[in-house]
C-alpha cells in the first residue's frame, strides 16, 4: 500500500495474541515482554523483528509445517520453529545466524522448485508472501533440475512469458496440472500456485468454522480441495466468506477483482453497510477504483473476519440500475422526468409545504433509514421535528427491533444490548432464540461457533432447524422446536423450572433487582399452568427437553442470550423481550463478560437510527418528547418549539394516509412497499399520498408510488458513523466521491433549507458535534476520538470517556432491575380449516433483506429466487413435489413461489425468505402487530398452500404497475 | 384506521396490563396511549367510545376516561 487512511498497526504477527502473565525474554539482543503462551514468532514481531514465515498467520493457530521460521535458542538443541515454540522467562533467541539462514534458504529453494515463475504476470505480483520470503531469505538460485511439478504446461519457466509461450511443448499434457477453478464468482483457485501451507484450510476451520476445505492426497500429490468428490468451490459447502483468500500467501486463492484491476495501492478503513454486526473493512483501491474489501484486523466487531456480503457484494454501487439524477413527476402514472437537483428539491419542498398549508402541520412526515449514517438519520428526524414541526418520524426498526426498545427499556432502563461481541469468548451456555446467525449475522456466528467448538453449550429455540443446531463440529445441546407464536410460553416455562427448582441467583436478585417485583414474578412463574408439562401441548416442545435446557442455562456457568426478529416480530414481541430479560436477571447473567442479553440487530445502523431519535415518541437518546426538560435542550439548540405529542409510527402513517389525513412522506433508504407487512395496505396508503419522496440508490418498490426520486449515495461515497448491535460507533469513510454529486446528508440539508431551515453543515463531524452536545450518552463522541480509538461503544461521556463495552456492571441503568410478569396470550392469527399452516419468514446468507443491493451482485448465483420450505408430509398430502409452483394464501392475499421439501421445518410450519420482490411474501403477512410497539407480526401467518400454475393475479398486476411506474422519459433534445 | 384494527390494538394493550400486578391497570393503559398513540389515534378512540365503544375491553373503556 502506498497510502492508507486511518489504518492502525495491522501487521501479521504470525500467531494469535495470548492473554497471560508477563514473560521477559531476549530476541536478537532486544528485551521483550509478552504474555505467557505467546509464540517466539509473535514476541519477535512485537519487538519489530520479523521472522520469515509461510504457513503462519495470526488469524489461525500455529501449524509448524513450513520450517521457514526456525530460530536458535540458547541452551536448546536444534532449530525450533518459532511459531510453535512458546516464550519462556529468560529465554535468549537468535532469529538470524548462519545455521538458520542456510536452513531457510534450503526450504525456500525446495518451495520454489515446484512454483511457476511467472511472477511478473501473476495476480499476486506485489502482494505475494512467497515472493517476499524468497527475497527475505536471500534466495539467489534454484539448483534443482526440472522435474515433476504442478505447472500449467503453457506457462512454465523462469524465462520471459513470451519465451515460455514460444517454447511451449506442443501437445504435451501434464497429468499433475489441475486447471484453475473459476466456479466461485468472486475468487479463483489455481492449484499450480499452491504451496500446501494449509492456511486456507485452517482459516476455513478456525476462523469461519465451515470446514469446507481439506488437503487431498499425500506428499507431492497434496492439493487443496473444496468439498468432496467432483465438487468445485461453488458446489462445495463453501460459504464464500473469503477467509481462505485472505489467508493465502500466494496467488492460489485470489479475488477476481485483483486479477482484473491489479494490486491496490491505497487503503481506507471503513464499516460494512450490511448487517448489525458492523464489520470493519479496509477498502483497497487504485484511484477511485475499488479493488477489494479486506476485513480489518483491528475492527473490534469482526476481528479480521467477514462474510460473503461484506467482502464481495459491493458491486451494486456501480450497477447499471443505479439512478444518478434526480427525477420528478406530477402523478405516479406518469413517467419520470430527469431534472436538476435544484428543480427536484424546489418541487419537493413546495409540495410538502403546500400539503401542510392545505391539510395541517401534521399531514407530512419522514422515515429515517437504518442503512444510512447516524448523522444522516439525525438530520432526517431533525427535519421532521424542527422544519415540519411535528414528530412524524419513524424508522424501519419499527418493523424489527422496536420491541427490544420497549422491553429492555422497561426492564433494564435502556434499549441496547448489554455486551460487546468479544464477550462470547467468555460464555459457557448460549441461548439463541429467534435468530439464525449463520445466515443473518455470519461473522458473529463464526465467533460463536469458535467458542462452541471450545466447549460452550448451545440451546436453540426456533421453529426451524437452523444450521447452528447441527453443523461441522457443532451440536446444540437442546433444540426447542416450538410452534411459531409461543415464545412467551416457552420462555416463561424456562423461568418456571428455574424458580420452582430453586436454580435462581438469589444474591444477585436481592442486590440488583426490585425484590418485591421478583417475588410477585416468582409466584407467577411458579404457577403450575406455566410448567413445561402444562405448556407442552401448546408449544410443541417436549417438557423434559425444556426442563433440561432451563437447568443447563441456570447452572452451566456464564449464560448469554442472543436473539433476533423471531422474538420481536410477534403480537407478544415486547413481552418475549421482557421474558428474556427476566431469565437473565433470574440467573444473575448480567453485568460481566460472557453473559447478557444481546439483540442481534438486522441492519447496519438499526441501533444508531434508534439512538438518533428516529422514533416518533422520543428525541435522540431515548427521551420521551413529553418531557419538557428534554424538549428544552433541543428547542435551545434548534431555536424552534418541539411538539410534545408523539407522532405517527409507520403503520399509523399508512392508516392515516388511507383516512386522508397524512399526505406527504420523505422516505430515506427504506423500501416499505416490499419490506412492510400487508403489501396491499401499504400500497393503498402510498397511493393516497400526494407527495412521496423516495431517497434511494435504486427505483425500489416504494418508488412506484413516488413523485420525487432523490438519488442516494452508497456507504463508499460518504463520511459518517454507523452504530452496530454492540452499541459500537464505527466510522464510515468516504473512499470515493458521491456519484450523484451529493452525499445523503447534503440532500436532506438541501430539502430542509428549501423549506426555510437555514442549516449550514459542511461536514458530518459537525452533525456529530450537535448529537454530542444534545445527547448525554454521546457526549464524549468526536471524530478525533473515533480516529484515535478506532471505535467506541456508547455511553461515551465524562463517566466513560473511552466508551462502555459492558453495561449494567454495578447496577441497572434504571436503578433496580425490574421483573415483569409475562403471561402468554395466543396471537389472534390462528390456523383453521381455511388456513391450516403457519408461515414464518427469515433470511439467507447470500441475500440481504429486500435484496435491493445483493440482488444486484453475483450473490444471486446462490439464491436466485425465494422458495417455500414445506415439510414432506405437508407436501405429500397436497400433492406437492420438489420445485413445484405453489400458491401461498392467507387472509391478506396470495402469491406463488416454488416449493422446497425439507424436514428443517416441522409439519404444520412453512417458511420462506423475502429477498425478491416478485415473490411478494408480504402480500401474505397481516396487519397484526406487537401490542406495545406495532412491530408487525411477520413471523406468524396462518396460510394454506396448494399447487399452482403460475403467478397470482396480484403478482401480474403488480408487475405491470411496477413496470409502468419505472418508465423514465428520454432526455429532451438540446 | 379501521375500527376493527383500532379495537384489536387497544384490546391487546389492555390484555397485557391486565396481567400486571397492582390496581392501576387503567392508569397504565392510559399512559401507554398518551406515550405512544398520536393524538389523531387517541381522538379516533375517544370518538369510538363516545359512539358506544363496541368490542372494546372494559379496561380500555376505563382508561379512555383518563385521556
GROMACS .gro file of C-alpha atoms in nm, chain A residues 362 520 571 578 617 624 626 645-649 652 655 659 661 818 820-821 823 825 828 927-929 931-932 934, chain B residues 1-2 5 8-9 12-13 15-17 19-22 28 31-42 44:
model
   56
  362UNK     CA    1  -4.910   1.703   1.097
  520UNK     CA    2  -4.455  -1.139   4.254
  571UNK     CA    3  -4.803  -0.993   1.878
  578UNK     CA    4  -3.912  -0.879   2.884
  617UNK     CA    5  -4.224   0.938   2.068
  624UNK     CA    6  -3.975   1.094   2.553
  626UNK     CA    7  -4.340   1.469   2.662
  645UNK     CA    8  -4.714   1.484   2.149
  646UNK     CA    9  -4.590   1.156   1.996
  647UNK     CA   10  -4.604   1.136   1.617
  648UNK     CA   11  -4.724   0.862   1.385
  649UNK     CA   12  -4.547   0.527   1.358
  652UNK     CA   13  -5.011   0.460   1.167
  655UNK     CA   14  -5.355   0.418   0.818
  659UNK     CA   15  -5.801   0.803   0.615
  661UNK     CA   16  -5.505   1.299   0.700
  818UNK     CA   17  -3.744  -0.494   3.709
  820UNK     CA   18  -4.221  -0.810   3.467
  821UNK     CA   19  -4.496  -1.069   3.458
  823UNK     CA   20  -4.842  -1.403   3.066
  825UNK     CA   21  -5.151  -1.457   2.515
  828UNK     CA   22  -5.531  -1.387   1.716
  927UNK     CA   23  -5.172  -0.622   0.987
  928UNK     CA   24  -5.143  -0.782   1.331
  929UNK     CA   25  -4.864  -0.635   1.538
  931UNK     CA   26  -4.919  -0.493   2.139
  932UNK     CA   27  -4.674  -0.230   2.266
  934UNK     CA   28  -4.691  -0.201   1.648
  975UNK     CA   29  -5.756   0.322   1.062
  976UNK     CA   30  -6.038   0.073   1.052
  979UNK     CA   31  -5.794  -0.268   1.375
  982UNK     CA   32  -5.780  -0.500   1.822
  983UNK     CA   33  -5.476  -0.284   1.902
  986UNK     CA   34  -5.405  -0.604   2.302
  987UNK     CA   35  -5.267  -0.330   2.527
  989UNK     CA   36  -5.468  -0.767   2.773
  990UNK     CA   37  -5.106  -0.711   2.870
  991UNK     CA   38  -5.171  -0.468   3.152
  993UNK     CA   39  -5.184  -0.944   3.383
  994UNK     CA   40  -4.970  -0.691   3.569
  995UNK     CA   41  -4.982  -0.657   3.948
  996UNK     CA   42  -5.137  -0.359   4.128
 1002UNK     CA   43  -5.104   0.245   3.290
 1005UNK     CA   44  -5.027   0.633   2.993
 1006UNK     CA   45  -4.944   0.389   2.715
 1007UNK     CA   46  -5.199   0.559   2.488
 1008UNK     CA   47  -5.059   0.901   2.574
 1009UNK     CA   48  -4.700   0.794   2.525
 1010UNK     CA   49  -4.734   0.602   2.201
 1011UNK     CA   50  -5.060   0.689   2.025
 1012UNK     CA   51  -5.056   1.002   1.813
 1013UNK     CA   52  -5.336   1.246   1.904
 1014UNK     CA   53  -5.533   1.153   1.589
 1015UNK     CA   54  -5.542   0.793   1.704
 1016UNK     CA   55  -5.649   0.887   2.055
 1018UNK     CA   56  -6.045   0.829   1.698
   0.00000   0.00000   0.00000
